CSV table of C-alpha atoms in Angstrom, one decimal:
chain,number,residue,atom,x,y,z
Q,6,UNK,CA,62.1,73.1,117.3
Q,7,UNK,CA,65.5,74.6,117.3
Q,8,UNK,CA,64.3,77.4,119.7
Q,9,UNK,CA,62.9,74.8,122.1
Q,10,UNK,CA,66.2,72.9,122.1
Q,11,UNK,CA,68.1,76.1,122.8
Q,12,UNK,CA,65.7,76.9,125.7
Q,13,UNK,CA,66.1,73.5,127.2
Q,14,UNK,CA,69.9,73.9,127.0
Q,15,UNK,CA,69.8,77.1,128.9
Q,16,UNK,CA,67.1,76.0,131.5
Q,17,UNK,CA,69.1,72.9,132.4
Q,18,UNK,CA,72.3,75.0,133.0
Q,19,UNK,CA,73.4,74.4,136.6
Q,20,UNK,CA,72.8,77.0,139.2
Q,21,UNK,CA,70.9,79.2,136.8
Q,22,UNK,CA,68.6,80.5,139.5
Q,23,UNK,CA,71.5,81.3,141.9
Q,24,UNK,CA,73.3,83.1,139.1
Q,25,UNK,CA,70.2,85.3,138.4
Q,26,UNK,CA,70.0,86.1,142.2
Q,27,UNK,CA,73.8,87.0,142.2
Q,28,UNK,CA,73.3,89.2,139.2
Q,29,UNK,CA,70.3,91.0,140.7
Q,30,UNK,CA,72.3,91.8,143.9
Q,31,UNK,CA,75.2,93.0,141.8
Q,32,UNK,CA,72.9,95.3,139.8
Q,33,UNK,CA,71.3,96.7,143.0
Q,34,UNK,CA,74.8,97.4,144.5
Q,35,UNK,CA,76.0,98.9,141.2
Q,36,UNK,CA,73.1,101.4,140.8
Q,37,UNK,CA,73.1,102.3,144.5
Q,38,UNK,CA,76.8,103.1,144.4
Q,39,UNK,CA,76.5,105.0,141.2
Q,40,UNK,CA,73.6,107.2,142.4
Q,41,UNK,CA,75.1,107.8,145.9
Q,42,UNK,CA,77.4,110.4,144.5
Q,43,UNK,CA,74.8,112.4,142.5
Q,44,UNK,CA,73.6,114.8,145.3
Q,45,UNK,CA,77.1,116.0,146.2
Q,46,UNK,CA,78.7,116.5,142.7
Q,47,UNK,CA,77.7,120.2,142.5
Q,48,UNK,CA,79.0,120.9,146.0
Q,49,UNK,CA,82.4,119.3,145.2
Q,50,UNK,CA,82.6,121.1,141.8
Q,51,UNK,CA,81.6,124.3,143.5
Q,52,UNK,CA,84.8,124.3,145.6
Q,53,UNK,CA,86.8,125.0,142.4
Q,54,UNK,CA,84.6,127.2,140.2
Q,55,UNK,CA,82.4,130.2,140.6
Q,56,UNK,CA,78.7,129.6,141.4
Q,57,UNK,CA,77.6,130.6,137.9
Q,58,UNK,CA,79.9,128.0,136.3
Q,59,UNK,CA,78.8,125.1,138.5
Q,60,UNK,CA,76.2,123.9,136.1
Q,61,UNK,CA,78.6,124.1,133.1
Q,62,UNK,CA,81.3,122.0,134.8
Q,63,UNK,CA,78.9,119.5,136.2
Q,64,UNK,CA,77.6,119.0,132.7
Q,65,UNK,CA,81.2,118.6,131.4
Q,66,UNK,CA,82.1,116.1,134.0
Q,67,UNK,CA,79.0,114.0,133.2
Q,68,UNK,CA,79.8,114.3,129.5
Q,69,UNK,CA,83.5,113.3,130.0
Q,70,UNK,CA,82.4,110.2,131.8
Q,71,UNK,CA,79.9,109.3,129.0
Q,72,UNK,CA,82.5,109.9,126.3
Q,73,UNK,CA,85.1,107.7,128.0
Q,74,UNK,CA,82.4,105.0,128.4
Q,75,UNK,CA,81.5,105.3,124.7
Q,76,UNK,CA,85.1,104.7,123.5
Q,77,UNK,CA,85.9,102.0,126.1
Q,78,UNK,CA,82.6,99.9,125.8
Q,79,UNK,CA,83.6,98.1,122.6
Q,80,UNK,CA,87.0,97.1,124.0
Q,81,UNK,CA,85.5,95.8,127.2
Q,82,UNK,CA,82.8,94.0,125.3
Q,83,UNK,CA,85.4,92.3,123.1
Q,84,UNK,CA,87.5,91.4,126.1
Q,85,UNK,CA,84.5,89.9,127.9
Q,86,UNK,CA,83.8,87.7,124.9
Q,87,UNK,CA,87.4,86.5,124.9
Q,88,UNK,CA,88.3,86.2,128.6
Q,89,UNK,CA,84.9,86.0,130.3
Q,90,UNK,CA,82.3,88.1,131.9
Q,91,UNK,CA,83.5,87.9,135.5
Q,92,UNK,CA,87.0,89.4,135.1
Q,93,UNK,CA,85.7,92.3,133.0
Q,94,UNK,CA,82.9,92.9,135.5
Q,95,UNK,CA,85.3,92.9,138.4
Q,96,UNK,CA,87.7,95.1,136.5
Q,97,UNK,CA,84.9,97.6,135.7
Q,98,UNK,CA,83.8,97.7,139.3
Q,99,UNK,CA,87.4,98.2,140.5
Q,100,UNK,CA,87.8,101.1,138.1
Q,101,UNK,CA,84.6,102.6,139.5
Q,102,UNK,CA,85.9,102.3,143.0
Q,103,UNK,CA,89.2,104.0,142.1
Q,104,UNK,CA,87.3,106.7,140.3
Q,105,UNK,CA,85.1,107.4,143.3
Q,106,UNK,CA,88.1,107.6,145.7
Q,107,UNK,CA,89.9,110.0,143.4
Q,108,UNK,CA,86.8,112.2,143.0
Q,109,UNK,CA,86.3,112.2,146.7
Q,110,UNK,CA,89.8,113.2,147.5
Q,111,UNK,CA,89.7,116.0,145.0
Q,112,UNK,CA,92.1,118.9,145.5
Q,113,UNK,CA,91.7,120.4,142.1
Q,114,UNK,CA,89.2,120.5,139.3
Q,115,UNK,CA,91.3,118.3,137.0
Q,116,UNK,CA,91.3,115.6,139.7
Q,117,UNK,CA,87.5,115.5,139.6
Q,118,UNK,CA,87.7,115.1,135.8
Q,119,UNK,CA,90.4,112.4,136.2
Q,120,UNK,CA,88.2,110.4,138.6
Q,121,UNK,CA,85.3,110.4,136.3
Q,122,UNK,CA,87.5,109.5,133.3
Q,123,UNK,CA,88.8,106.5,135.1
Q,124,UNK,CA,85.3,105.4,136.0
Q,125,UNK,CA,84.2,106.0,132.4
Q,126,UNK,CA,87.1,104.1,130.8
Q,127,UNK,CA,86.2,101.0,132.9
Q,128,UNK,CA,82.4,101.4,132.6
Q,129,UNK,CA,81.6,98.0,131.3
Q,130,UNK,CA,79.8,96.5,134.3
Q,131,UNK,CA,76.2,96.8,133.1
Q,132,UNK,CA,77.1,95.5,129.6
Q,133,UNK,CA,78.9,92.5,131.2
Q,134,UNK,CA,75.9,91.8,133.4
Q,135,UNK,CA,73.5,91.8,130.5
Q,136,UNK,CA,75.8,89.7,128.4
Q,137,UNK,CA,76.0,87.3,131.3
Q,138,UNK,CA,72.2,87.0,131.3
Q,139,UNK,CA,72.3,86.3,127.5
Q,140,UNK,CA,74.8,83.6,128.2
Q,141,UNK,CA,72.9,81.8,130.9
Q,142,UNK,CA,69.2,82.4,130.5
Q,143,UNK,CA,67.0,80.9,127.8
Q,144,UNK,CA,65.9,83.3,125.1
Q,145,UNK,CA,62.2,82.9,126.1
Q,146,UNK,CA,63.1,84.0,129.6
Q,147,UNK,CA,65.4,86.9,129.0
Q,148,UNK,CA,62.7,89.6,128.7
Q,149,UNK,CA,61.5,88.6,132.2
Q,150,UNK,CA,65.0,88.6,133.7
Q,151,UNK,CA,65.9,91.9,132.1
Q,152,UNK,CA,62.7,93.4,133.5
Q,153,UNK,CA,63.5,92.1,136.9
Q,154,UNK,CA,67.0,93.5,136.7
Q,155,UNK,CA,65.5,96.9,135.6
Q,156,UNK,CA,63.3,96.9,138.6
Q,157,UNK,CA,66.1,96.0,141.0
Q,158,UNK,CA,68.3,98.7,139.4
Q,159,UNK,CA,65.5,101.2,139.7
Q,160,UNK,CA,65.2,100.4,143.4
Q,161,UNK,CA,68.9,101.0,143.8
Q,162,UNK,CA,68.6,104.2,141.8
Q,163,UNK,CA,65.9,105.4,144.2
Q,164,UNK,CA,67.8,104.5,147.3
Q,165,UNK,CA,71.2,105.8,146.3
Q,166,UNK,CA,70.4,109.6,146.1
Q,167,UNK,CA,68.6,109.5,149.5
Q,168,UNK,CA,71.6,107.8,151.1
Q,169,UNK,CA,74.0,110.1,149.3
Q,170,UNK,CA,72.1,113.1,150.6
Q,171,UNK,CA,72.2,111.9,154.2
Q,172,UNK,CA,75.9,111.1,153.9
Q,173,UNK,CA,76.6,114.4,152.2
Q,174,UNK,CA,75.2,116.2,155.2
Q,175,UNK,CA,78.1,114.7,157.2
Q,176,UNK,CA,80.7,116.0,154.7
Q,177,UNK,CA,80.4,116.3,150.9
Q,178,UNK,CA,82.9,113.6,150.0
Q,179,UNK,CA,81.4,111.0,152.3
Q,180,UNK,CA,79.1,109.5,149.5
Q,181,UNK,CA,82.1,109.0,147.2
Q,182,UNK,CA,83.9,106.9,149.8
Q,183,UNK,CA,80.7,105.0,150.6
Q,184,UNK,CA,80.2,104.3,146.9
Q,185,UNK,CA,83.8,103.1,146.7
Q,186,UNK,CA,83.3,100.7,149.7
Q,187,UNK,CA,80.0,99.5,148.2
Q,188,UNK,CA,81.6,98.8,144.9
Q,189,UNK,CA,84.5,96.9,146.5
Q,190,UNK,CA,81.9,94.8,148.3
Q,191,UNK,CA,80.2,94.2,144.9
Q,192,UNK,CA,83.5,92.9,143.6
Q,193,UNK,CA,83.7,90.4,146.4
Q,194,UNK,CA,80.1,89.4,145.8
Q,195,UNK,CA,80.8,88.8,142.1
Q,196,UNK,CA,84.0,86.8,142.9
Q,197,UNK,CA,82.3,84.4,145.3
Q,198,UNK,CA,78.7,84.2,144.1
Q,199,UNK,CA,78.9,84.5,140.3
Q,200,UNK,CA,80.3,81.6,138.2
Q,201,UNK,CA,81.8,82.3,134.8
Q,202,UNK,CA,79.4,82.0,131.9
Q,203,UNK,CA,81.9,82.0,129.0
Q,204,UNK,CA,83.8,78.8,128.1
Q,205,UNK,CA,87.5,79.4,127.8
Q,206,UNK,CA,88.0,76.4,125.5
Q,207,UNK,CA,87.4,78.3,122.3
Q,208,UNK,CA,88.2,82.0,122.3
Q,209,UNK,CA,86.8,84.2,119.5
Q,210,UNK,CA,89.3,85.7,117.1
Q,211,UNK,CA,90.4,89.3,118.0
Q,212,UNK,CA,89.4,91.8,115.3
Q,213,UNK,CA,90.5,95.4,115.6
Q,214,UNK,CA,87.1,96.6,114.2
Q,215,UNK,CA,85.6,95.5,117.5
Q,216,UNK,CA,87.3,98.3,119.3
Q,217,UNK,CA,86.1,101.1,117.0
Q,218,UNK,CA,82.9,102.5,118.6
Q,219,UNK,CA,81.9,104.4,115.5
Q,220,UNK,CA,82.2,101.2,113.3
Q,221,UNK,CA,80.2,99.3,115.9
Q,222,UNK,CA,77.5,102.0,116.1
Q,223,UNK,CA,77.3,102.2,112.3
Q,224,UNK,CA,76.9,98.4,112.1
Q,225,UNK,CA,74.1,98.3,114.6
Q,226,UNK,CA,72.2,101.2,113.1
Q,227,UNK,CA,72.2,99.4,109.7
Q,228,UNK,CA,69.9,96.9,111.4
Q,229,UNK,CA,66.4,98.4,110.8
Q,230,UNK,CA,64.9,96.5,113.7
Q,231,UNK,CA,67.2,98.2,116.2
Q,232,UNK,CA,66.8,101.8,115.0
Q,233,UNK,CA,63.6,102.6,116.9
Q,234,UNK,CA,64.8,101.1,120.2
Q,235,UNK,CA,68.1,103.1,119.9
Q,236,UNK,CA,66.2,106.3,119.1
Q,237,UNK,CA,63.9,105.7,122.1
Q,238,UNK,CA,66.9,105.1,124.4
Q,239,UNK,CA,68.7,108.2,123.1
Q,240,UNK,CA,65.5,110.3,123.7
Q,241,UNK,CA,65.2,108.8,127.2
Q,242,UNK,CA,68.7,109.4,128.4
Q,243,UNK,CA,69.3,112.8,126.8
Q,244,UNK,CA,67.2,114.9,129.3
Q,245,UNK,CA,68.8,113.3,132.4
Q,246,UNK,CA,72.4,114.8,132.1
Q,247,UNK,CA,70.8,118.0,130.9
Q,248,UNK,CA,68.8,118.3,134.1
Q,249,UNK,CA,71.9,117.4,136.2
Q,250,UNK,CA,73.9,120.1,134.5
Q,251,UNK,CA,71.5,122.9,135.1
Q,252,UNK,CA,70.1,122.1,138.5
Q,253,UNK,CA,73.1,123.3,140.6
Q,254,UNK,CA,72.8,126.8,139.3
Q,255,UNK,CA,69.1,127.1,140.1
């Protein structure tokens, strides 16, 4: 009975359908912008290292982004609980846009690393989006909505590399600037189309344990029900950066 009442509370939330549509568009723009840059990363890195080192440095750049995201994610998650999903989502997107521009401007290898580090340190957009769904969609409907967002993201993931390859034929940095423009457009879309889902009346207490990624990971892994999904996700994502790292040297 309690689950039914909770579902009713979520279903009757105003503009729920419009919010899901706004989220879906944001996910599409996010994945398209992210994958726009993938075809040209080896060419940009190749301007500063020897051909036999391209694969190594592409792998390092991807890993630096992931490491920054790993350390920043708990902080961004705690901030989104306290201050709302919209500001953190827009902050994350803005950081991505800045990172794309810096990476596109280049000039030295460390600049490329700096661009990806800035993007990684603000990489909380997908987490904020999924938290927004949890805030606004009934528990019985979340699986369907998450599946829809996965399909929309997959379409953006498919379109982005093709568009990036076409733009890269003009000049290698073109996809980076296109991704930055697309991400800025995404910020405008979120600002105008996505209402806030977190009430600011009661803010959760700030605990420093929330910003420790290792403590958070340890806490989650102690939940037996989540260990298998986490292992599956780890096994799924591990080959992707490996293939990106070795492909430029082939």
